[in-house]
mmCIF file of C-alpha atoms and ligand atoms in Angstrom:
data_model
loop_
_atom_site.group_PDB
_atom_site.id
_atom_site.type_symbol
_atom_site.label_atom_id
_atom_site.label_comp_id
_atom_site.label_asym_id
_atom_site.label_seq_id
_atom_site.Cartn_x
_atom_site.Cartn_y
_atom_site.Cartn_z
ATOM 1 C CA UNK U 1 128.600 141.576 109.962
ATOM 2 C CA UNK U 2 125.980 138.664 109.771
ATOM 3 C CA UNK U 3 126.688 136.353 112.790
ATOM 4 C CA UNK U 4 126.185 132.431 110.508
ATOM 5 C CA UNK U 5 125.392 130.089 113.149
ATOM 6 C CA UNK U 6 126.317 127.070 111.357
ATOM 7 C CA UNK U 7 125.155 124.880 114.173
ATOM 8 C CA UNK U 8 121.957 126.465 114.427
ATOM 9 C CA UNK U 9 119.748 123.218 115.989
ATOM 10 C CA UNK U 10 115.773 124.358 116.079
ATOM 11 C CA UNK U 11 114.830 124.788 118.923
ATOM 12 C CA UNK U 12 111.738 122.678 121.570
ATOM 13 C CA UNK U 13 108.831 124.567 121.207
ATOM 14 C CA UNK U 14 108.302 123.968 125.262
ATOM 15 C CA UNK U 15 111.793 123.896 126.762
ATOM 16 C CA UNK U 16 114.266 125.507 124.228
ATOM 17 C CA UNK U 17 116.296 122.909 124.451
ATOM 18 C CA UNK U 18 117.888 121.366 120.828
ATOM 19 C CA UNK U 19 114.801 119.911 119.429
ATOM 20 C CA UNK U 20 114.976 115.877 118.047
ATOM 21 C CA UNK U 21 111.572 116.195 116.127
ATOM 22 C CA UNK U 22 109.561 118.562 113.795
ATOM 23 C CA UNK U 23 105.983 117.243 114.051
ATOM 24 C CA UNK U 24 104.262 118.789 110.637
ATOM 25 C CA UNK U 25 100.705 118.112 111.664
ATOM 26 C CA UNK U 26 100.985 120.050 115.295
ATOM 27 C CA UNK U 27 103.643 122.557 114.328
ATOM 28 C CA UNK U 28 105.606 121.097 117.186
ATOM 29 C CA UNK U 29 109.369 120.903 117.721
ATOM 30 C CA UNK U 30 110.166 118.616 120.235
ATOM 31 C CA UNK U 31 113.267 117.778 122.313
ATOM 32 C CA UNK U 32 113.892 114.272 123.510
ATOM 33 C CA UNK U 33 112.044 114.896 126.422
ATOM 34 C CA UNK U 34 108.689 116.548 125.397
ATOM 35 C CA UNK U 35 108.623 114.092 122.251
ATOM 36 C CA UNK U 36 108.928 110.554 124.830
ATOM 37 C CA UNK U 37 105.849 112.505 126.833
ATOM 38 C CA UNK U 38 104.163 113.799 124.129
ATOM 39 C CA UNK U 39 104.268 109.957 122.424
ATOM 40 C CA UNK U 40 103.472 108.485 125.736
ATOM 41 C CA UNK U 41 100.373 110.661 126.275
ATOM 42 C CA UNK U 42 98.826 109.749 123.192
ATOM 43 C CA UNK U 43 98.984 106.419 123.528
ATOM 44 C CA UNK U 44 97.664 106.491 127.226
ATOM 45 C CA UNK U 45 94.567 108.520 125.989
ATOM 46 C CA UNK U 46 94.383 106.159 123.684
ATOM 47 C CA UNK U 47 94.224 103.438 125.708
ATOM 48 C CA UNK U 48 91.973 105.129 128.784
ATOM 49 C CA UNK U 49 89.402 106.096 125.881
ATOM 50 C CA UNK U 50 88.747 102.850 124.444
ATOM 51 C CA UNK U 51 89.556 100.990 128.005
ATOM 52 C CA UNK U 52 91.977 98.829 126.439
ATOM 53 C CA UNK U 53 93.627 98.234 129.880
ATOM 54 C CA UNK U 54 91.848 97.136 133.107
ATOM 55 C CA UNK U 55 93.051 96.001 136.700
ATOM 56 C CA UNK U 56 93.448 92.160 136.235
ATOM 57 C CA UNK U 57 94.633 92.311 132.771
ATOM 58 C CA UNK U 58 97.583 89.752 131.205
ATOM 59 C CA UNK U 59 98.715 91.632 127.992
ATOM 60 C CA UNK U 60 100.196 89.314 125.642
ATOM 61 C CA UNK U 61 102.565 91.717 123.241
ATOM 62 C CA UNK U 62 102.526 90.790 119.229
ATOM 63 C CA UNK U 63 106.655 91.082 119.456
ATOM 64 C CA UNK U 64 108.039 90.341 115.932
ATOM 65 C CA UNK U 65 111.620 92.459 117.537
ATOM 66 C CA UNK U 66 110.834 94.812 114.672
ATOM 67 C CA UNK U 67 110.929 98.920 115.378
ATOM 68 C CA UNK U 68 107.159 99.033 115.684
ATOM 69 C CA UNK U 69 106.550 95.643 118.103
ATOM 70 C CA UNK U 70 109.918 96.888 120.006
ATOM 71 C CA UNK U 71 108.707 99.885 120.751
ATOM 72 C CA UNK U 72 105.128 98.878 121.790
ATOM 73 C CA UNK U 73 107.111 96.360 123.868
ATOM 74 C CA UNK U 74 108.977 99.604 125.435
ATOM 75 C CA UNK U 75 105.938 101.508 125.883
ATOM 76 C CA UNK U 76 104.174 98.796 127.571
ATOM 77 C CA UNK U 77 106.869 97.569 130.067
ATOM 78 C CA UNK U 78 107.638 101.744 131.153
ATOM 79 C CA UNK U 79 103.432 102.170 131.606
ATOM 80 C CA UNK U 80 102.722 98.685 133.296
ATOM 81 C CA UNK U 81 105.973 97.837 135.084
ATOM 82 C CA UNK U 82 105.090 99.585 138.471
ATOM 83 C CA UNK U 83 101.398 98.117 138.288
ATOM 84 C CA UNK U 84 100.991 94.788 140.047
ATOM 85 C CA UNK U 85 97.691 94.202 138.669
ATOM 86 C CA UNK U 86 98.093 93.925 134.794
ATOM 87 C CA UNK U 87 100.746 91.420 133.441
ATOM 88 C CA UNK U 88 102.948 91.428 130.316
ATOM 89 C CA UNK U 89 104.158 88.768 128.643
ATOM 90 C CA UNK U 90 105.468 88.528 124.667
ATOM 91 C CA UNK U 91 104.467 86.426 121.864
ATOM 92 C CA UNK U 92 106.744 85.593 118.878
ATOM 93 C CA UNK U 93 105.715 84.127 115.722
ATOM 94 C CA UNK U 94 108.258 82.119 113.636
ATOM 95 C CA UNK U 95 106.945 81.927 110.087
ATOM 96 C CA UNK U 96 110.024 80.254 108.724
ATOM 97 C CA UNK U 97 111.226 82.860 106.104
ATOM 98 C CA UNK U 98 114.696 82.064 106.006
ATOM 99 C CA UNK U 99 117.611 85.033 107.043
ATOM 100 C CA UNK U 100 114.385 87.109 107.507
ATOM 101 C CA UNK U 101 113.811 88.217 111.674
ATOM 102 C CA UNK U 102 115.765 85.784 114.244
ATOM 103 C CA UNK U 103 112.996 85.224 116.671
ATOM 104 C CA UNK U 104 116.162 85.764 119.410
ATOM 105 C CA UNK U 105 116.376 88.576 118.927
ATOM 106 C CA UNK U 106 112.764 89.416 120.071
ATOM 107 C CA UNK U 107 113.287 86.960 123.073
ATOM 108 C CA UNK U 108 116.180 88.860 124.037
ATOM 109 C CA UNK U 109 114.211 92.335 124.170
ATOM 110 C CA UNK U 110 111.526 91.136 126.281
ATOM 111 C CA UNK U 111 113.857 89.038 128.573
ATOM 112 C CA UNK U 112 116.038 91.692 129.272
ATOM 113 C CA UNK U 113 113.057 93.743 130.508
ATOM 114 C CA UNK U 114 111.579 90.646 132.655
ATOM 115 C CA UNK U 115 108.870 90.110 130.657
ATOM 116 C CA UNK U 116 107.999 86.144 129.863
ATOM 117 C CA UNK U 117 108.180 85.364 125.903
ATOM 118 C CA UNK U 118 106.800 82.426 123.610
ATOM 119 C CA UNK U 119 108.341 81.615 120.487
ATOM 120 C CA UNK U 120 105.311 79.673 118.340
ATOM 121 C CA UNK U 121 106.555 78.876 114.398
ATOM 122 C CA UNK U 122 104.201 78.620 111.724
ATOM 123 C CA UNK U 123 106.305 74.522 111.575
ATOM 124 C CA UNK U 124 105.023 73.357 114.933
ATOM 125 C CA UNK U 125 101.538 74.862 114.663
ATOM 126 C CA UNK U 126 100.756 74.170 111.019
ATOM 127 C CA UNK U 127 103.621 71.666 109.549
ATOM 128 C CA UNK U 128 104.812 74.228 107.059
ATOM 129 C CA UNK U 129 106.471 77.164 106.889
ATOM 130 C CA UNK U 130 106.249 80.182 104.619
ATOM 131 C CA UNK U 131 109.603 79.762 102.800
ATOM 132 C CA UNK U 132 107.582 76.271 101.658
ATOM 133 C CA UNK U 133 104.760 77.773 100.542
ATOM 134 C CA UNK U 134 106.240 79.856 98.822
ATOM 135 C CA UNK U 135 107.989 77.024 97.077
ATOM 136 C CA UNK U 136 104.828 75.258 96.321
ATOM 137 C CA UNK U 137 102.578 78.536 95.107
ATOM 138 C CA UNK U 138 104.999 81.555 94.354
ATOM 139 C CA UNK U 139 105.138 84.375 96.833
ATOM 140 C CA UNK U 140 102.315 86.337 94.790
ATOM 141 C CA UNK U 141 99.955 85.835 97.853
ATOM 142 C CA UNK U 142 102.564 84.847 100.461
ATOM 143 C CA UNK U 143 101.583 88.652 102.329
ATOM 144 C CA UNK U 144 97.862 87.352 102.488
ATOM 145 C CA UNK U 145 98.737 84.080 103.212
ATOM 146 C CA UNK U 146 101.225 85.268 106.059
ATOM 147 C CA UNK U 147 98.827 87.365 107.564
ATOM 148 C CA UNK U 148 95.729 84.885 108.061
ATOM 149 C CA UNK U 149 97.781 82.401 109.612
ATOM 150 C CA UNK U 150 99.888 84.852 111.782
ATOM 151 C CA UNK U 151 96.293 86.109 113.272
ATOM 152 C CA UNK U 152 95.067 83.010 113.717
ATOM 153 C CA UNK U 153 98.449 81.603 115.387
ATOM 154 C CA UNK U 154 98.714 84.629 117.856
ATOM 155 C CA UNK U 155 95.348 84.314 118.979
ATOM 156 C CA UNK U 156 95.556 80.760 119.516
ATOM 157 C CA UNK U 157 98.743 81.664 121.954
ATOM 158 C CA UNK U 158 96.958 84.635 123.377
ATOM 159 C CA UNK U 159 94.410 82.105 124.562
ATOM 160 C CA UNK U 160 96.339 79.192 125.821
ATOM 161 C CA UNK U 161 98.076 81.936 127.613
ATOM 162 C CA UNK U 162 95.443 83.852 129.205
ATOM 163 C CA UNK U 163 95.637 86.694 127.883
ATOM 164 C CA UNK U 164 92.736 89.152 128.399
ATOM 165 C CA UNK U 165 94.218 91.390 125.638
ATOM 166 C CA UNK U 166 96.344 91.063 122.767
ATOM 167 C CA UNK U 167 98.710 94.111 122.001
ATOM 168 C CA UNK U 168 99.586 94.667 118.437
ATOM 169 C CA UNK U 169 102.185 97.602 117.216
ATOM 170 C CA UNK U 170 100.389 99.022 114.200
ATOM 171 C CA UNK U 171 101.165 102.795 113.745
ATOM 172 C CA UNK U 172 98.584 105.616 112.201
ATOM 173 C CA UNK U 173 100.434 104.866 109.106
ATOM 174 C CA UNK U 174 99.455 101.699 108.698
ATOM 175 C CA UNK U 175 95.744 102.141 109.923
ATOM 176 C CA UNK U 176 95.065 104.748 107.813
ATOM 177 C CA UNK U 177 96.747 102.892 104.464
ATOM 178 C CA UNK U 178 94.122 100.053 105.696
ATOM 179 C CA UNK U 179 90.996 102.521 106.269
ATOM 180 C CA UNK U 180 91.607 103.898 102.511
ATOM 181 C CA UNK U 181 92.088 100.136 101.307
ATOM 182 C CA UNK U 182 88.783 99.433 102.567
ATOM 183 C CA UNK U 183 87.298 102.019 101.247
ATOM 184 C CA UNK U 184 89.035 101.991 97.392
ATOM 185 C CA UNK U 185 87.634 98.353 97.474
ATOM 186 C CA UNK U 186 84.231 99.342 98.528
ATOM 187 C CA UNK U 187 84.724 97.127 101.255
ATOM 188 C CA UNK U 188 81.499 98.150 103.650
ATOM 189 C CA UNK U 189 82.104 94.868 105.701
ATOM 190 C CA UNK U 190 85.051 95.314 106.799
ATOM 191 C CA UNK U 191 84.420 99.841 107.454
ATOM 192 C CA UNK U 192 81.377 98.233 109.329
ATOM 193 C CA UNK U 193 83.271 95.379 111.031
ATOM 194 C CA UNK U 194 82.429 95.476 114.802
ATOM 195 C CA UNK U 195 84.857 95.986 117.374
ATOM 196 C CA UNK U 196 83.150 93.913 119.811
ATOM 197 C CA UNK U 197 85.261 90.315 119.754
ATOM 198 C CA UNK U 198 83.489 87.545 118.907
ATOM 199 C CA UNK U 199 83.976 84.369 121.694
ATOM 200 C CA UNK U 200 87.275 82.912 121.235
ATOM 201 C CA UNK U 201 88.590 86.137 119.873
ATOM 202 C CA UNK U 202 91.074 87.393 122.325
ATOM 203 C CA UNK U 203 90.576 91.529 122.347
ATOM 204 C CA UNK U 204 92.864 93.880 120.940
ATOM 205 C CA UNK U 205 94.522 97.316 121.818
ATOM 206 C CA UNK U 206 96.631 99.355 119.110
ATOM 207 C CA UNK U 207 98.305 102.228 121.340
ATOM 208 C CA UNK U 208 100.032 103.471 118.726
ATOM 209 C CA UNK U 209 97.002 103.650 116.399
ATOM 210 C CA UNK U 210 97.443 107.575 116.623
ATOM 211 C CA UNK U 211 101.376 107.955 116.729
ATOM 212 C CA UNK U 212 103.087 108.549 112.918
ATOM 213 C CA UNK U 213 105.033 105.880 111.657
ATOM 214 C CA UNK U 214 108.178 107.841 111.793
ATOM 215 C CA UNK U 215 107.487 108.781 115.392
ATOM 216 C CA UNK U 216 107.215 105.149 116.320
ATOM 217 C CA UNK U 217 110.199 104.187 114.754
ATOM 218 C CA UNK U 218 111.969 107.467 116.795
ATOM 219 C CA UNK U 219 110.505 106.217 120.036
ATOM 220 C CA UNK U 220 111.907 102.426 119.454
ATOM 221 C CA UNK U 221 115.381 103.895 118.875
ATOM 222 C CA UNK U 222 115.822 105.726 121.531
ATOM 223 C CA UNK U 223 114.299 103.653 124.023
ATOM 224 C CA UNK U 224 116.274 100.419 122.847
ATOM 225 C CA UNK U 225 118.878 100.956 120.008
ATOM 226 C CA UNK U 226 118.558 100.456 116.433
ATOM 227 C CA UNK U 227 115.932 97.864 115.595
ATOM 228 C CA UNK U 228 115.506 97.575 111.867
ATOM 229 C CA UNK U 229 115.255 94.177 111.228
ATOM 230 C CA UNK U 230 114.936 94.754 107.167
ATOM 231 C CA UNK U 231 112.084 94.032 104.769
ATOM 232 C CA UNK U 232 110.484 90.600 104.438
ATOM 233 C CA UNK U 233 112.007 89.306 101.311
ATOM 234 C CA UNK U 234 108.645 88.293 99.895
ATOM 235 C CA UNK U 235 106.742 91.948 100.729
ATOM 236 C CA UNK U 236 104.939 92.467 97.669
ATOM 237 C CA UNK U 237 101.309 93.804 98.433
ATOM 238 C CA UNK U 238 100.829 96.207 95.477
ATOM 239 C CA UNK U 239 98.102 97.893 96.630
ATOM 240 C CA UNK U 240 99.260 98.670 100.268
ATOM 241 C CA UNK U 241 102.195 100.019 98.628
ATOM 242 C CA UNK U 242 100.570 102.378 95.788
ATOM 243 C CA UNK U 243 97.715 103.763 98.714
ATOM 244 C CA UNK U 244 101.085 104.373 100.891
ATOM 245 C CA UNK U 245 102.797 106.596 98.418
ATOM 246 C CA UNK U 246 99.439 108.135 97.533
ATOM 247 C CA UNK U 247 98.995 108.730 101.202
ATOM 248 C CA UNK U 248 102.354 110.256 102.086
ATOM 249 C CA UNK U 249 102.008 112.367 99.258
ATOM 250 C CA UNK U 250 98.983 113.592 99.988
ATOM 251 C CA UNK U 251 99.554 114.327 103.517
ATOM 252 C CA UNK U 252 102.306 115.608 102.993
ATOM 253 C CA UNK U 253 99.828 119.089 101.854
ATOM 254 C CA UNK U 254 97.424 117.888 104.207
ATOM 255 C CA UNK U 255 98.643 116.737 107.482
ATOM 256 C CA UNK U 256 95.664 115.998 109.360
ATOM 257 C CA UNK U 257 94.622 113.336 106.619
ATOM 258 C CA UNK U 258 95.724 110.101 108.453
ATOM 259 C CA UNK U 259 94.413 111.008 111.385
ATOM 260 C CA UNK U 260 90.803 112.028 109.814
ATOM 261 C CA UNK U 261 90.647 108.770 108.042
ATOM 262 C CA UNK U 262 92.011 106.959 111.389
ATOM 263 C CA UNK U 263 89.328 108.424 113.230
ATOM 264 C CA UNK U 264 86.791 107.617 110.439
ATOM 265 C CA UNK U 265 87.527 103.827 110.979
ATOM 266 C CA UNK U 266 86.950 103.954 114.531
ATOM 267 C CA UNK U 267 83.957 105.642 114.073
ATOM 268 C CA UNK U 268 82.430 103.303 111.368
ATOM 269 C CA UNK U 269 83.344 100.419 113.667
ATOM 270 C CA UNK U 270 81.684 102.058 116.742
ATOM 271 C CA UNK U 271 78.660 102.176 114.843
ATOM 272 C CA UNK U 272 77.970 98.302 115.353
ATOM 273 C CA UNK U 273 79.101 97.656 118.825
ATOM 274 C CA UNK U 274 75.753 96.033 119.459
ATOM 275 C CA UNK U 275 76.427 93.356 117.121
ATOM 276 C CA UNK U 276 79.208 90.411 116.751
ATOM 277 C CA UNK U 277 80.489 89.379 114.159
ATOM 278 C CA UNK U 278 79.396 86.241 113.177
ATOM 279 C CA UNK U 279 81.934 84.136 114.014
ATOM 280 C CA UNK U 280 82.115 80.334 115.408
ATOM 281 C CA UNK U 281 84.783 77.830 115.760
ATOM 282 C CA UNK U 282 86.154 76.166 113.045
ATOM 283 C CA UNK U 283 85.364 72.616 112.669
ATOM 284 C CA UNK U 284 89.182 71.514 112.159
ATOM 285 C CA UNK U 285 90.782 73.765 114.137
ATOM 286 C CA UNK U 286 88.582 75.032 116.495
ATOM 287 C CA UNK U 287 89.770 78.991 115.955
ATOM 288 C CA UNK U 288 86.644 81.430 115.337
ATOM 289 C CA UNK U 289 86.186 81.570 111.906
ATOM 290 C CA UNK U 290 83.165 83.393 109.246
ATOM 291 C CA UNK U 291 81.741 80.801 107.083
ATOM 292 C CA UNK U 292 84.720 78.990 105.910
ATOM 293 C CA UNK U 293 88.478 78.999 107.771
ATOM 294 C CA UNK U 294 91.081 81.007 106.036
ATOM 295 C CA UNK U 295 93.426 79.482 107.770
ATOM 296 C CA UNK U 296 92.197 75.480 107.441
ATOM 297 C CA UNK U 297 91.457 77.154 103.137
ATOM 298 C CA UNK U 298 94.918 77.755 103.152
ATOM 299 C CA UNK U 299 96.400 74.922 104.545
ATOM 300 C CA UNK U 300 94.875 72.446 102.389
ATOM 301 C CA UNK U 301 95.597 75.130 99.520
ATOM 302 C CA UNK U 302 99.360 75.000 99.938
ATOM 303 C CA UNK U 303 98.828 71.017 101.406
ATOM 304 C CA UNK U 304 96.804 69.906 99.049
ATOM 305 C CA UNK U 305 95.382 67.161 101.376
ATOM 306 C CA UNK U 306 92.460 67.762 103.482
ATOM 307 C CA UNK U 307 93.803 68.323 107.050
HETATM 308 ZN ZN1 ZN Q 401 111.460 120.156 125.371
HETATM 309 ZN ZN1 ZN Q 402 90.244 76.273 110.879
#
């Protein structure tokens, strides 16, 4: 008779035990165990390769409280905490979208690891919020809009903070969606754009930059509980959503894709570390800016008054 083992949990391919995890591009089943290490390796080589951390170092943490910012906020506090010479503290931006992310809730996270947190809202720093401009001009450029100023807000922070290094959660899902928007747009700038800050620009790390979406979102659960915060209620950027599903569908044959086209943008990038990139400090607001300010552009956009 035919035992049925209805159970029947795959098993780790390193330690047998009941596996959490089925990584498709490494042929991998992982248990709990050997998936937190395998993560957590990554991200360190990661990290030593592009020497994203130093003795000395004050990390300031991009911490919306979502999955991805949680989890970078995890992985931070568990690699840094016995180190006395690199701080952590957490930045939180408040771009006043109404029932959309509690900024508390990313205050509590970091708190309850001991890690010092600044709330900054889009209100204080700019006089409006995003709910407001998207009263004034529609929410069909609210994403771009969003964006710009967020950069500009947690750089400003990073800085009055001294930071060394700002730490921002994006996943190999998300870098290689932007990689293949760059290059569907023909966008050489931006393939080319050094990764050698400009003065004023506080530097960046992306530790996750190699770790899947999914895995990212595993890590954040099991290191601090459910963390979905939802979608922003005015997420509409059409073409970061059609080169997603193109991507996941296409990977989904070829696994190694996101990686290959990660790895292509850090290459491209490495080409021009002997230049900067142009930038100088804006004459209203004194953040680095190219030729003209998106952020001050903006502004007087949604405004309409000169600031
Ligand atoms: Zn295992
Ligand atoms: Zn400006």
């Amino acid at each position: 008779m035919i035992k049925v083992d209805l159970i029947s949990p795959m098993r780790c391919s390193k330690c047998r035990r009941p596996a959490i995890l089925f990584q498709r591009y490494s042929g991998l089943h992982l248990c709990r165990e050997h998936f937190l290490a395998d993560l957590e390796s990554k991200a360190k080589r990661d990290i030593r390769s592009h020497g994203w951390i130093r003795p000395g170092d004050m990390i300031g943490i991009a911490l919306s409280g979502g999955k991805d910012s949680s989890a970078l906020l995890y992985f931070l506090h568990t690699l840094v905490s016995r180190r006395k010479d690199v701080d952590l503290f957490a930045i939180t931006v408040d771009e006043g979208i109404s029932g959309y992310r509690d900024p508390g809730i990313a205050r509590k996270r970091a708190l309850d690891l001991g890690i010092p947190h600044v709330t900054v809202s889009f209100r204080e720093k700019f006089g409006i919020t995003i709910d407001e401009i998207v009263g004034k001009k529609g929410d069909f450029l609210s994403c771009s809009y969003c964006g710009v100023l967020r950069r500009h807000v947690l750089n400003a922070v990073a800085r009055e903070e001294h930071a060394t290094r700002l730490a921002l959660g994006f996943n190999l899902d998300d870098e290689a969606q932007s990689v293949l928007m760059n290059v569907l747009r023909g966008d050489r700038d931006r393939l080319l754009r050094s990764s050698v800050p400009a003065e004023g620009v506080i530097p960046r790390m992306k530790p996750f930059l190699h770790i899947p979406e999914r895995e990212v979102a595993l890590y954040s659960y099991l290191m601090g509980g459910n963390v979905d915060l939802g979608r922003c209620p005015y997420a509409h950027n059409a073409l970061r959503a059609g080169v997603r599903e193109m991507l996941n569908a296409y990977a989904w044959e070829h696994p190694a894709t996101r990686h290959a086209l990660v790895n292509l943008g850090d290459e491209l990038a490495g080409l021009n570390t002997g230049q900067k990139c142009g930038l100088h400090p804006c004459e209203r607001c004194g953040e680095p800016c190219g030729n003209v300010c998106r952020s001050c552009q903006i502004l007087s956009e949604v405004t309409g008054n000169d600031r």
